[in-house]
Every structure is written in structure tokens, then in C-alpha cells.
Coordinates of C-alpha atoms and ligand atoms in Angstrom, one line a residue:
M235 CA -7.5 -35.3 10.6
E236 CA -5.8 -38.9 10.7
I237 CA -8.3 -41.5 9.5
H238 CA -7.3 -45.3 9.4
N239 CA -5.9 -47.1 6.1
W240 CA -4.4 -50.1 6.3
W241 CA -1.3 -49.4 5.1
K242 CA -0.7 -47.4 7.8
E243 CA -0.4 -50.3 10.3
A244 CA 1.7 -52.2 7.4
V245 CA 5.3 -53.2 7.4
V246 CA 6.5 -53.1 3.5
Y247 CA 9.4 -55.5 2.1
Q248 CA 11.2 -54.2 -1.4
V249 CA 12.2 -57.1 -3.1
Y250 CA 14.9 -56.1 -6.1
P251 CA 13.6 -59.2 -8.5
R252 CA 17.0 -59.2 -10.2
S253 CA 18.9 -60.0 -6.6
F254 CA 16.1 -62.0 -4.9
Q255 CA 16.1 -65.8 -6.1
D256 CA 17.0 -67.2 -9.5
S257 CA 14.8 -70.5 -10.2
N258 CA 16.1 -71.3 -13.8
G259 CA 19.6 -71.0 -12.9
D260 CA 20.2 -68.2 -15.6
G261 CA 21.9 -66.3 -12.8
I262 CA 19.0 -63.7 -12.7
G263 CA 16.3 -63.8 -10.0
D264 CA 12.9 -64.1 -11.3
I265 CA 9.5 -64.2 -10.6
Q266 CA 9.2 -67.6 -10.0
G267 CA 12.1 -67.7 -7.5
I268 CA 9.8 -65.0 -5.8
I269 CA 7.1 -67.5 -5.1
S270 CA 9.3 -70.2 -4.2
R271 CA 10.3 -67.8 -1.5
I272 CA 7.1 -66.2 -0.3
D273 CA 6.5 -68.0 2.9
Y274 CA 9.7 -66.7 3.8
L275 CA 8.0 -63.4 3.4
K276 CA 5.1 -64.4 5.2
E277 CA 6.7 -65.8 8.3
L278 CA 8.8 -62.3 8.9
G279 CA 5.6 -61.0 9.2
I280 CA 5.2 -58.2 6.4
D281 CA 2.4 -56.9 5.2
V282 CA 3.1 -55.7 1.4
I283 CA 5.8 -56.5 -1.2
W284 CA 7.0 -53.7 -3.0
L285 CA 8.2 -55.3 -6.2
S286 CA 11.2 -53.1 -8.2
P287 CA 10.0 -53.1 -11.7
V288 CA 9.6 -56.7 -13.6
Y289 CA 8.6 -54.9 -16.7
Q290 CA 9.3 -55.0 -19.9
S291 CA 13.2 -53.3 -20.7
P292 CA 16.5 -53.2 -22.0
N293 CA 18.3 -53.0 -18.2
V294 CA 20.2 -50.1 -18.7
D295 CA 18.8 -49.1 -15.2
G296 CA 18.1 -52.0 -13.5
G297 CA 14.8 -52.2 -15.3
Y298 CA 14.0 -48.5 -14.6
D299 CA 14.0 -48.0 -18.2
I300 CA 11.0 -49.8 -19.3
S301 CA 10.1 -50.3 -23.3
D302 CA 6.5 -51.9 -22.4
Y303 CA 4.2 -51.3 -19.1
Q304 CA 2.3 -54.3 -19.8
A305 CA 4.7 -56.8 -20.4
I306 CA 7.0 -58.8 -18.2
S307 CA 10.7 -58.9 -19.1
P308 CA 11.8 -62.6 -20.3
D309 CA 14.6 -61.9 -17.7
F310 CA 11.9 -62.4 -15.4
G311 CA 9.2 -64.8 -16.5
T312 CA 5.9 -64.2 -18.0
M313 CA 2.7 -62.7 -17.0
R314 CA 1.4 -65.9 -16.2
D315 CA 4.3 -65.7 -13.6
M316 CA 3.1 -62.3 -12.6
E317 CA -0.6 -63.5 -12.3
Q318 CA 0.5 -66.8 -10.5
L319 CA 2.7 -64.4 -7.8
L320 CA -0.4 -62.2 -7.0
Q321 CA -2.6 -65.1 -6.6
Q322 CA 0.1 -67.0 -4.2
A323 CA 1.0 -63.7 -2.3
H324 CA -2.9 -62.7 -1.8
L325 CA -3.4 -66.4 -0.5
R326 CA -1.3 -65.4 2.3
G327 CA -3.0 -62.1 3.0
L328 CA 0.2 -60.6 1.4
R329 CA -0.6 -57.5 -0.8
I330 CA 1.7 -56.4 -3.7
V331 CA 2.7 -52.9 -4.6
M332 CA 4.3 -52.7 -8.3
D333 CA 6.8 -50.0 -9.2
L334 CA 5.3 -47.2 -11.7
V335 CA 8.0 -45.4 -13.5
V336 CA 6.5 -42.5 -15.9
N337 CA 8.7 -39.7 -15.6
H338 CA 10.3 -41.6 -18.2
T339 CA 10.5 -44.7 -20.6
S340 CA 12.9 -46.5 -22.3
D341 CA 14.3 -45.1 -25.4
Q342 CA 13.3 -48.5 -26.8
H343 CA 9.7 -47.9 -25.6
A344 CA 7.0 -47.7 -29.1
W345 CA 6.3 -44.5 -27.8
F346 CA 9.6 -42.7 -28.0
I347 CA 10.6 -44.8 -31.1
E348 CA 7.6 -42.9 -32.8
S349 CA 8.2 -39.7 -30.8
R350 CA 11.7 -39.5 -32.1
E351 CA 11.0 -40.4 -36.3
S352 CA 10.4 -36.8 -36.8
K353 CA 9.1 -33.5 -35.9
D354 CA 5.5 -34.2 -36.8
S355 CA 5.1 -37.5 -35.7
P356 CA 1.9 -37.7 -33.4
K357 CA 4.0 -38.9 -30.4
R358 CA 6.6 -35.6 -30.9
D359 CA 5.2 -34.0 -28.0
W360 CA 4.7 -36.9 -25.7
Y361 CA 8.5 -35.9 -24.5
I362 CA 10.8 -33.2 -24.3
W363 CA 12.1 -32.0 -27.9
R364 CA 14.2 -28.7 -28.0
D365 CA 16.3 -27.0 -30.6
G366 CA 20.1 -26.9 -29.7
C367 CA 21.7 -23.6 -28.7
G368 CA 24.5 -21.8 -30.5
G369 CA 25.4 -25.9 -32.0
K370 CA 25.4 -26.8 -28.5
H371 CA 23.0 -28.4 -25.9
P372 CA 19.7 -26.3 -25.4
N373 CA 21.1 -25.2 -21.6
L374 CA 23.4 -27.0 -18.9
M375 CA 21.0 -28.9 -17.2
T376 CA 23.1 -32.0 -16.2
S377 CA 21.5 -35.5 -15.4
V378 CA 21.4 -37.3 -12.4
F379 CA 23.3 -39.9 -13.6
S380 CA 26.3 -37.6 -14.8
G381 CA 26.8 -35.7 -18.3
P382 CA 24.2 -33.2 -20.1
A383 CA 20.4 -33.9 -19.5
W384 CA 20.2 -33.4 -23.2
T385 CA 21.1 -35.9 -26.0
P386 CA 20.7 -34.7 -29.6
D387 CA 18.9 -37.0 -31.9
E388 CA 19.9 -37.9 -35.2
A389 CA 16.6 -37.8 -37.3
T390 CA 15.6 -34.1 -36.7
G391 CA 18.6 -32.5 -35.1
Q392 CA 17.0 -31.8 -32.0
Y393 CA 17.5 -32.9 -28.4
Y394 CA 15.6 -34.6 -25.9
L395 CA 15.5 -34.5 -22.5
H396 CA 16.7 -37.2 -19.9
L397 CA 16.9 -36.4 -16.2
F398 CA 18.9 -40.1 -15.9
A399 CA 20.7 -41.9 -18.6
K400 CA 20.5 -41.1 -22.3
E401 CA 18.2 -44.1 -22.6
Q402 CA 15.8 -43.2 -20.4
P403 CA 13.9 -39.7 -22.3
D404 CA 11.7 -38.0 -20.0
L405 CA 7.7 -38.1 -20.6
N406 CA 6.1 -34.6 -21.3
W407 CA 3.3 -34.5 -18.6
E408 CA 1.7 -31.4 -20.2
N409 CA 0.7 -33.1 -22.9
N410 CA -2.9 -34.8 -21.8
E411 CA -2.4 -37.7 -24.0
V412 CA 0.4 -38.9 -22.1
R413 CA -1.4 -38.9 -18.8
Q414 CA -4.3 -40.4 -20.1
A415 CA -2.1 -43.4 -21.4
V416 CA -0.5 -43.8 -18.3
Y417 CA -4.1 -43.7 -16.2
K418 CA -5.1 -46.4 -18.7
M419 CA -2.0 -48.5 -18.2
M420 CA -2.4 -48.5 -14.1
R421 CA -6.1 -48.8 -14.6
W422 CA -5.1 -52.2 -16.5
W423 CA -2.8 -53.5 -13.4
L424 CA -5.2 -52.5 -10.8
D425 CA -7.9 -54.6 -12.5
M426 CA -5.5 -57.5 -12.6
G427 CA -5.7 -57.2 -8.8
I428 CA -2.4 -55.4 -7.6
D429 CA -2.4 -53.5 -4.5
G430 CA -0.9 -50.1 -5.4
F431 CA 2.2 -48.4 -7.2
R432 CA 5.4 -47.3 -5.9
M433 CA 6.0 -44.1 -7.8
D434 CA 9.5 -43.3 -9.4
V435 CA 10.6 -40.2 -9.2
I436 CA 7.1 -38.6 -9.0
S437 CA 8.1 -35.4 -7.9
M438 CA 10.2 -34.5 -10.7
I439 CA 7.1 -35.1 -13.6
S440 CA 6.4 -31.6 -13.8
K441 CA 8.9 -29.5 -15.6
P442 CA 9.4 -25.7 -14.3
A443 CA 9.6 -23.5 -17.3
G444 CA 12.5 -22.4 -16.1
A445 CA 14.3 -25.2 -16.0
L446 CA 14.0 -25.9 -19.5
A447 CA 14.8 -22.5 -20.5
S448 CA 18.4 -21.9 -22.4
D449 CA 19.6 -20.0 -19.1
G450 CA 18.3 -23.2 -17.2
G451 CA 20.1 -24.9 -14.5
K452 CA 20.6 -28.3 -13.2
G453 CA 18.7 -31.9 -12.6
L454 CA 16.8 -30.8 -9.6
D455 CA 15.5 -27.7 -10.4
C456 CA 12.7 -30.1 -11.9
V457 CA 11.6 -31.4 -8.1
N458 CA 8.2 -30.0 -6.9
G459 CA 7.4 -28.4 -10.7
P460 CA 4.1 -26.2 -10.9
R461 CA 1.7 -29.1 -12.1
V462 CA 2.8 -31.9 -9.9
H463 CA 0.4 -31.6 -7.5
E464 CA -2.5 -31.0 -10.1
Y465 CA -1.5 -34.2 -12.0
L466 CA -1.5 -36.1 -8.9
R467 CA -4.8 -35.2 -7.9
E468 CA -6.3 -35.8 -11.4
M469 CA -4.3 -39.3 -11.3
N470 CA -6.3 -40.1 -8.3
R471 CA -9.7 -38.7 -9.2
E472 CA -9.4 -40.9 -12.5
V473 CA -7.6 -43.8 -11.3
L474 CA -6.5 -44.6 -7.6
S475 CA -9.9 -43.2 -5.9
R476 CA -11.6 -46.0 -7.5
Y477 CA -9.4 -48.8 -5.7
D478 CA -8.1 -49.6 -2.2
V479 CA -4.6 -49.3 -2.8
M480 CA -1.6 -47.9 -1.1
T481 CA 0.5 -45.3 -3.2
V482 CA 4.1 -44.1 -2.0
G483 CA 5.6 -41.2 -3.8
E484 CA 9.1 -41.5 -4.3
T485 CA 10.1 -38.0 -4.0
P486 CA 13.4 -36.4 -3.9
G487 CA 13.6 -32.9 -3.2
V488 CA 10.8 -32.6 -1.2
T489 CA 10.1 -30.4 1.7
I490 CA 8.0 -31.0 4.7
E491 CA 5.4 -28.1 3.6
E492 CA 5.3 -29.9 0.1
A493 CA 5.2 -33.5 1.6
K494 CA 1.7 -32.1 3.3
K495 CA 0.2 -32.0 0.0
Y496 CA 1.9 -35.2 -1.5
G497 CA 1.1 -37.8 1.8
G498 CA -1.7 -35.4 3.0
Y499 CA -4.4 -36.9 4.8
D500 CA -7.1 -34.8 2.9
T501 CA -5.1 -33.8 -0.2
G502 CA -6.4 -36.5 -2.6
E503 CA -2.6 -37.3 -3.9
L504 CA -0.8 -40.2 -2.6
S505 CA -0.8 -42.6 0.4
M506 CA 2.5 -41.2 1.6
V507 CA 6.0 -39.9 0.7
F508 CA 9.2 -41.5 0.4
Q509 CA 11.9 -38.7 1.0
F510 CA 15.5 -38.6 1.2
E511 CA 16.7 -36.1 3.6
L512 CA 18.3 -38.5 5.7
M513 CA 20.0 -39.9 2.6
D514 CA 21.9 -36.8 2.1
V515 CA 23.4 -36.6 5.7
D516 CA 26.4 -37.8 4.5
T517 CA 27.1 -36.4 1.8
G518 CA 30.1 -33.7 0.8
A519 CA 32.3 -32.6 -1.8
C520 CA 31.0 -34.8 -5.0
G521 CA 27.9 -35.6 -3.5
K522 CA 27.4 -38.9 -2.4
W523 CA 31.0 -39.8 -3.6
N524 CA 33.2 -39.0 -0.6
Q525 CA 34.2 -40.8 2.5
R526 CA 32.2 -38.8 5.1
R527 CA 30.2 -40.6 7.8
Y528 CA 27.2 -39.0 9.4
A529 CA 27.4 -37.3 12.8
L530 CA 24.5 -39.1 14.8
A531 CA 23.4 -35.3 15.7
D532 CA 22.6 -34.5 12.4
L533 CA 20.8 -38.0 11.9
K534 CA 18.3 -37.3 15.0
R535 CA 17.4 -33.6 14.0
I536 CA 16.2 -34.8 10.3
L537 CA 14.3 -37.7 11.4
S538 CA 12.9 -35.9 14.4
R539 CA 12.2 -33.2 12.5
W540 CA 10.4 -35.0 9.6
Q541 CA 8.2 -37.0 12.5
T542 CA 6.9 -33.7 14.0
G543 CA 6.4 -31.8 10.8
L544 CA 3.9 -34.6 9.1
E545 CA 2.4 -35.4 12.5
G546 CA -1.5 -35.1 12.0
H547 CA -1.0 -34.1 8.6
A548 CA 0.7 -36.6 6.2
W549 CA 2.4 -39.8 6.4
N550 CA 5.9 -40.8 5.6
S551 CA 7.5 -43.8 5.0
L552 CA 10.7 -44.9 7.0
F553 CA 13.5 -46.7 5.8
W554 CA 17.2 -47.0 5.9
S555 CA 17.7 -47.8 2.3
N556 CA 16.5 -49.5 -0.7
H557 CA 17.8 -50.2 -4.0
D558 CA 19.6 -46.8 -4.6
Q559 CA 21.2 -46.5 -1.2
P560 CA 24.3 -48.8 0.5
R561 CA 23.7 -51.7 3.0
A562 CA 22.3 -49.9 6.3
V563 CA 24.4 -51.8 8.6
S564 CA 27.4 -50.6 7.0
R565 CA 26.6 -47.4 6.6
F566 CA 24.8 -46.1 9.9
G567 CA 25.8 -49.1 12.0
D568 CA 29.1 -51.0 12.2
D569 CA 30.2 -54.2 10.2
T570 CA 33.6 -54.5 11.3
S571 CA 33.0 -57.2 13.8
E572 CA 30.4 -59.6 13.8
E573 CA 29.2 -59.1 17.1
N574 CA 29.1 -55.3 16.5
R575 CA 27.2 -56.0 13.2
V576 CA 24.5 -57.9 14.4
L577 CA 24.0 -55.4 17.6
S578 CA 24.1 -52.4 15.6
A579 CA 21.8 -53.9 12.9
K580 CA 19.4 -54.6 15.7
M581 CA 19.8 -51.2 17.0
L582 CA 18.9 -49.6 13.9
A583 CA 16.1 -51.7 13.2
T584 CA 14.7 -50.6 16.5
C585 CA 15.4 -47.3 16.4
L586 CA 13.2 -47.0 12.7
H587 CA 10.2 -49.4 13.3
M588 CA 9.0 -47.3 16.9
M589 CA 8.4 -44.2 14.6
Q590 CA 5.4 -43.2 13.1
G591 CA 5.5 -43.7 9.5
T592 CA 5.0 -46.9 7.3
P593 CA 8.3 -48.9 7.6
Y594 CA 10.2 -50.4 4.6
I595 CA 12.3 -53.1 5.0
Y596 CA 15.1 -53.5 1.8
Q597 CA 15.9 -57.2 0.9
G598 CA 18.6 -58.6 3.3
E599 CA 18.0 -55.9 5.3
E600 CA 16.5 -58.6 7.9
L601 CA 19.6 -60.5 7.8
G602 CA 21.8 -57.3 8.5
M603 CA 23.3 -57.7 5.3
T604 CA 26.7 -55.7 4.4
N605 CA 28.0 -53.4 2.0
M606 CA 30.3 -55.8 -0.9
P607 CA 33.8 -55.5 -0.2
F608 CA 34.1 -54.5 -4.8
D609 CA 37.7 -54.7 -6.0
G610 CA 37.6 -53.7 -9.6
L611 CA 35.3 -51.8 -11.5
E612 CA 34.4 -54.9 -13.8
E613 CA 32.3 -56.3 -10.8
I614 CA 30.3 -53.2 -11.0
R615 CA 26.7 -52.9 -13.2
D616 CA 25.2 -49.8 -12.2
V617 CA 24.9 -47.1 -14.7
E618 CA 24.9 -44.2 -12.2
T619 CA 28.0 -45.7 -10.7
L620 CA 29.8 -46.1 -14.0
N621 CA 28.6 -42.7 -15.5
A622 CA 30.3 -41.4 -11.8
Y623 CA 33.6 -43.5 -12.5
E624 CA 33.9 -42.2 -16.2
E625 CA 33.4 -38.5 -15.1
L626 CA 35.2 -38.1 -11.5
V627 CA 38.0 -40.5 -12.4
C628 CA 38.5 -40.5 -16.7
Q629 CA 37.2 -36.9 -17.5
K630 CA 37.9 -34.3 -14.4
Y631 CA 40.6 -36.1 -12.6
I632 CA 39.3 -35.8 -8.9
Y633 CA 39.7 -39.1 -7.6
T634 CA 42.5 -41.8 -8.5
H635 CA 40.8 -45.2 -9.4
D636 CA 41.7 -46.3 -6.0
E637 CA 40.0 -43.5 -4.1
M638 CA 37.0 -44.1 -6.7
M639 CA 36.6 -47.3 -5.7
A640 CA 36.6 -47.0 -1.6
R641 CA 34.1 -44.4 -2.3
I642 CA 31.9 -46.9 -4.6
R643 CA 32.7 -49.5 -1.9
K644 CA 30.9 -47.0 0.4
S645 CA 27.9 -45.4 -1.7
G646 CA 27.6 -47.2 -4.7
R647 CA 23.8 -48.4 -5.4
D648 CA 25.5 -52.2 -6.6
N649 CA 26.2 -52.5 -2.7
A650 CA 22.7 -53.4 -2.1
R651 CA 22.2 -55.3 -5.4
T652 CA 24.0 -58.1 -4.5
P653 CA 22.0 -61.2 -4.0
M654 CA 20.4 -62.2 -1.5
Q655 CA 22.1 -64.6 1.0
W656 CA 20.0 -67.4 1.3
T657 CA 22.2 -70.2 2.6
N658 CA 25.8 -70.8 3.0
A659 CA 26.3 -73.1 -0.5
S660 CA 28.3 -71.1 -3.4
N661 CA 26.1 -68.3 -4.4
G662 CA 24.5 -68.0 -1.2
G663 CA 21.8 -70.3 -2.5
F664 CA 20.6 -67.6 -4.9
T665 CA 21.6 -69.3 -8.1
D666 CA 22.8 -73.0 -9.4
G667 CA 24.4 -70.5 -12.3
A668 CA 26.7 -67.8 -12.4
P669 CA 25.1 -64.5 -10.9
W670 CA 24.7 -61.3 -13.0
I671 CA 26.5 -59.6 -10.2
G672 CA 28.8 -60.9 -7.3
V673 CA 27.9 -62.5 -4.1
N674 CA 29.1 -61.5 -1.0
P675 CA 31.9 -63.4 0.4
N676 CA 30.3 -63.5 3.7
C677 CA 27.4 -65.4 2.8
E678 CA 29.1 -68.2 4.3
S679 CA 27.9 -66.8 8.1
V680 CA 25.4 -64.3 6.8
N681 CA 22.3 -66.0 5.5
A682 CA 18.9 -66.5 6.2
D683 CA 19.5 -70.5 6.8
A684 CA 21.6 -69.7 9.8
Q685 CA 19.1 -67.1 11.1
R686 CA 15.7 -68.5 10.7
D687 CA 16.2 -70.7 14.4
D688 CA 18.3 -68.7 15.9
P689 CA 16.4 -66.6 18.6
D690 CA 19.2 -64.3 18.9
S691 CA 19.8 -63.8 14.8
V692 CA 18.8 -60.2 13.4
L693 CA 16.2 -62.2 11.6
S694 CA 14.5 -63.2 14.7
Y695 CA 14.7 -59.8 15.9
Y696 CA 13.1 -58.1 12.8
K697 CA 10.3 -60.5 13.3
Q698 CA 9.7 -59.2 16.9
L699 CA 9.2 -55.9 15.9
I700 CA 6.7 -56.4 13.4
R701 CA 5.1 -58.1 15.8
L702 CA 5.3 -55.5 18.3
R703 CA 3.6 -52.9 15.6
K704 CA 0.8 -54.9 15.1
K705 CA 0.3 -55.3 18.8
H706 CA 0.8 -52.0 20.4
P707 CA -1.2 -49.1 18.4
I708 CA 0.8 -46.6 19.8
I709 CA 4.0 -47.6 17.3
V710 CA 1.5 -46.3 14.6
S711 CA -0.2 -43.8 16.3
G712 CA 1.9 -42.4 19.4
S713 CA 2.8 -38.7 19.1
Y714 CA 6.8 -38.2 19.2
S715 CA 9.0 -36.3 21.1
Q716 CA 12.6 -36.5 21.8
V717 CA 14.6 -37.3 24.9
C718 CA 18.2 -36.1 25.4
P719 CA 18.4 -34.0 21.8
G720 CA 21.8 -32.3 22.9
D721 CA 23.1 -36.2 23.3
D722 CA 25.7 -37.0 20.3
E723 CA 26.0 -40.8 21.3
V724 CA 22.5 -42.0 22.6
F725 CA 19.0 -41.3 20.2
A726 CA 16.2 -41.5 22.8
Y727 CA 12.5 -40.3 22.0
K728 CA 8.9 -41.1 23.2
R729 CA 5.7 -42.0 21.7
S730 CA 2.5 -40.7 23.6
I731 CA -0.9 -41.2 23.1
D732 CA -3.4 -41.0 26.2
D733 CA -2.1 -42.6 29.3
A734 CA 0.5 -44.6 27.7
E735 CA 4.1 -44.2 26.6
L736 CA 6.8 -45.7 24.7
L737 CA 10.6 -45.1 25.4
V738 CA 12.7 -46.0 22.9
V739 CA 16.6 -45.8 23.8
C740 CA 19.6 -46.6 21.1
N741 CA 22.9 -46.2 21.8
F742 CA 24.5 -45.7 18.5
T743 CA 28.2 -46.2 19.3
A744 CA 30.4 -49.1 20.0
N745 CA 31.2 -47.8 23.5
T746 CA 29.7 -48.8 27.1
L747 CA 27.9 -45.3 28.2
E748 CA 26.5 -44.1 31.0
R749 CA 23.5 -42.7 31.1
P750 CA 21.8 -42.4 34.6
E751 CA 19.4 -39.5 33.9
L752 CA 17.4 -41.8 31.5
E753 CA 16.2 -43.5 34.3
S754 CA 13.9 -40.6 35.2
V755 CA 12.1 -40.8 31.8
I756 CA 11.2 -44.3 31.9
P757 CA 7.4 -44.8 31.8
K758 CA 5.7 -46.1 35.0
D759 CA 5.3 -49.7 35.6
A760 CA 7.0 -49.9 32.5
E761 CA 7.2 -53.1 30.8
L762 CA 10.6 -54.0 28.8
L763 CA 9.1 -54.9 25.0
I764 CA 12.5 -55.7 23.4
C765 CA 16.1 -55.4 23.8
N766 CA 18.9 -56.4 21.7
Y767 CA 20.8 -58.2 24.8
P768 CA 19.6 -61.0 27.4
S769 CA 19.7 -59.0 30.3
L770 CA 19.9 -55.2 31.3
N771 CA 22.5 -53.8 33.6
N772 CA 22.8 -49.8 34.5
T773 CA 24.9 -48.9 31.4
L774 CA 24.2 -48.7 28.0
R775 CA 26.5 -51.2 26.0
P776 CA 27.6 -51.0 22.7
F777 CA 24.8 -50.1 20.4
E778 CA 22.8 -51.3 23.1
A779 CA 18.7 -50.6 22.5
R780 CA 15.9 -50.8 24.6
V781 CA 11.9 -50.2 24.2
Y782 CA 10.0 -49.7 27.5
F783 CA 6.2 -49.4 27.4
G784 CA 4.2 -48.1 30.3
R785 CA 2.0 -45.2 31.7
A786 CA 3.0 -41.5 31.0
T787 CA 5.5 -40.1 33.7
Ligands
LIG99 C1 14.9 -44.1 -8.8 C2 15.0 -45.3 -8.9 C3 16.4 -45.2 -9.3 C4 16.2 -45.0 -10.7 C5 15.9 -43.6 -11.1 C6 15.6 -43.4 -12.4 O1 15.2 -42.9 -8.0 O2 14.6 -45.7 -7.3 O3 16.7 -46.7 -9.2 O4 17.7 -45.6 -11.4 O5 14.6 -43.4 -10.1 O6 14.3 -44.2 -12.8
LIG100 CA1 16.4 -66.6 -13.5

């Protein structure tokens, strides 16, 4: 049964702290920087800030390699700063959700340092150790970040498992002490007043015995393992159910059936899933490292399947991008002209924000920030991208340097990690120092300052969309149905509840289209809630988006 929860009505904004706002000129975004921009977020109208990791970390993987869960990285500030951020957020009615990265720790975490010391270390079983197989790795499992998922360790000659970088050893969730240590740490943060957790790769914490066996296979064999739901229910019982929090599970490899457990209304696990089927819509040879553009038919099919598949059972997250994905407007819209950038950014936002689920805005998306024209490998910081380059260019000769750079410009994670563009000053107002990663040169025209008071800006449009969600319960609760599912250029759908109906029409192309047949599905006595053109005519212009609200036809 669907019940009322605050997080179903909320809009989440993801802050990637390293790239949001630097306050002390060291070129790295920090917590004081976030505090200085909190009124910007309040004005935007969001309810929740998802803070990517700010914990102590050697920063091999952008802070997703944590060496102390209860300390703040000096790059970002101090625990005092964190308390102040919480306080300032709460004063404004904003909530803060922290990243919880507990599939793995950093190899510099005290637990791993102790674990690797000897085979009979009390923490040996906290990680996943295996003997080699005939002088080789325990099996052929590969890491999500290229290369083997096993690394031999000198002290004992055994190998440890890491589904990500070798500096990110996987915790052994089968060990009850590990789980209790994680729960204790979670309670510590919740008692400090945070409002929930975004759980990093939580679908990977339970490893199927088969995946670890000597004939086991690839990294993704480790999703939805046999005990994952048992662990999450235990976590819920012992921790989450005692607080009024929002939890979102990053769940790679989740199916609709599995999602009904992770994010089910009555399964006692998490508030919602954050699933990636759409993010695979343009994969091809070499996974994401290809030049393919998605087909609208696939995008419509995937989004619609999740809308209807979860309805009444489980709650979904809505997103076009995050810190692991290229920029939404470059990937799903059109950034080749200024006009199309603005139109398509608004169209995409309309399409997503009118669906059921909790919308996530990734920092800069609300400005229509674009991918970065990376020129050389020395501009890249991301371990996944650097490892993929090493594998595909240097080891396997699949791509030339130029071919790979083109793929990095299209799909690399650093596209999302260039600094937030606040002003047209040097470095986009992000820092007075040298930024840790290049600032997109288009900050001259694409920036928050230029958009704040412009009623036609992407930023102003996002504000309107968020206000609409607050005003019309149908956007939260209405049931979903597709209109013209066979149309390869237009994505149109309805939401309905009782006698009320919402119609969303989005032209995903840069062409003017005629769709007279859509006239007949416009709700009765319809009001036009929002449109990315100043007035209507009887065509659908490039990237036009419209939302009508009225009575059922
Ligand atoms: C998640 C994070 C990503 C990170 C990975 C390993 O997918 O979003 O940034 O690299 O997990 O922690
Ligand atoms: Ca700083």
C-alpha cells in the first residue's frame, strides 16, 4: 500500500563537494563553500541535499574510498564545518543526506590495515581474502574500473577482492562484526542530525558464493546477491526504523522485481531505488566507451517500464545524470547551439520532473551545464577513465588516443565533475586559486549569475518545475500512461488521479513537428502549466515541451 512520506514529495539536489564552491583558494570545493551557497539552493526550491562523500579519504576515487567514516577530509574542512552546514541547512528547512560507502573502504582504513597484517589478524575476515589459483588470481573476476578484481598482498601472499579500484577493498558483509560496526557508524551520524543516506553500490554488498569460486566470473555477478535483502532488513530494524530518514539505494543491476524489494512500500528496506537501466541506453562495444547516441524509442520504453512497473509497490528516483555520468543536456539533449542547449535542457527537465518518483538534480544541471571539451589525458582526474584508457588504448589497442579522447568527451565521469559555474569571472567564480580540474570555458555565458534574474533561463525554468510539483499532488501520485508509444520523435504521457489529468508532451528533436492527433488527448478545460516557448502555435517546435492540466478526457 502506498503511504505518505515526506521524501516522496521532495526534490533532491546532489552536491559534489570537490567541485561546488571553494572558500579558501586551494582550488578544492569545501563545506564552507557549500554553506556560502546554501541560499542559492533554498531559492531553487529543493528540499534535500545529497552530499557526495566528505569523509577522510586518500581520494583515489573522488572520496568514494573512505579511510575514516567519522572524520571529515581536511580538503573539505572539519567536523565543526559539517555541524555548521547541518545547522544552516536545517534553519532553512533543507535536509542533508550523506553518502554511505560501505561496500568497500579505502585500503588506508584502519580496518584494512589491520586485516592485511596476517592471516590471523582479528580483522582478517572483515575483508574478502582468497588464495591464488595456480600462481594466478583466485578467479577471472574483473573490477568495474578495469583489470582484475583481485590484488595480491605481500604480507600473506593472499589476494583481496575489490570490485572497484585496488585501493577500495570490499568489506565482508557476511561477518556480523562488520555489519555491527557499520550500523554503529550510521547511528553516530543519524544522532548528529543528518536526514538519511544515499547508499553507494548497495546492491553489491552480498557476494554470491559462485562469483567468488575459482570459476567465478565478472564484477556484475555480484549484484543482488543472496543475502542483500536480509542485510538491508537487518539494517532497517537496527538503525533506520528508529529515525525519520530518507534512504536511497544506488542499485546497479537491479530489475523491477528486485527494486520492489529494495524500495518496496512494505518490505522494510530502503525508501527508494536509484537504478541505471536508462544509463545503459547508449552503451555498445566497450560498454560506455563508444560513440553511440540513444534512440528515443529505447528511452521511452525504459522510463515507461519503470513508471508502470513500480507503481503501487515501490518508489523510484528520477535522474538524467549524476557525478558518474556525462552532462544530461549533452547526452540526451543538444548542446551544439546556445538556443538548442537552453530549449533541450528545459525539455528534458519537463519530461523527468512530471514523472512519478523523487527527482534528483545534479549540480549545474539546473543551469544546463554541458560536457567539457577535454583535449588531453593530462586534464583527466577520474580513476575509471584513466584505467579504461590504459586498458583500451595501451594494453588492448582497441582505440587510438584520438578515438579514446572523443569517447571520454562523450562519456567520461569528469564531464560532470568540472566546477560549478557561478559567474563569468575567471574559473567561473568557483575558486580564486588553481582549480583541481579545469573549468568549462563556456562558463562565460553559462553561469548562475547570468541566469538568476532572467525569467527565460534554464535556472528559472527549474524553479517553476519544482513549484509545480509542490502545488499539484497529481505530479507525485498520479498514475502513468504513455501516449503515442510508437512515436520516435515525441515523448508524451499522461498522469491521472480521480477526475484530474496531466498531459506532458516533449519534442525530443531539433525539428518542427506536426502532431494534430495530440489535440484530441489534451485534458478538458486544460490549463497550460508550463511550456518552454513564450506562446503556443499548432506545431511542436524544436525541443518544445508542454504540460497541460485539466479534467480527464
Ligand atoms: C558508486 C559511486 C561512484 C564510485 C563507485 C565506487 O557508483 O557513485 O562514484 O566510483 O560507487 O564507490
Ligand atoms: Ca577549499
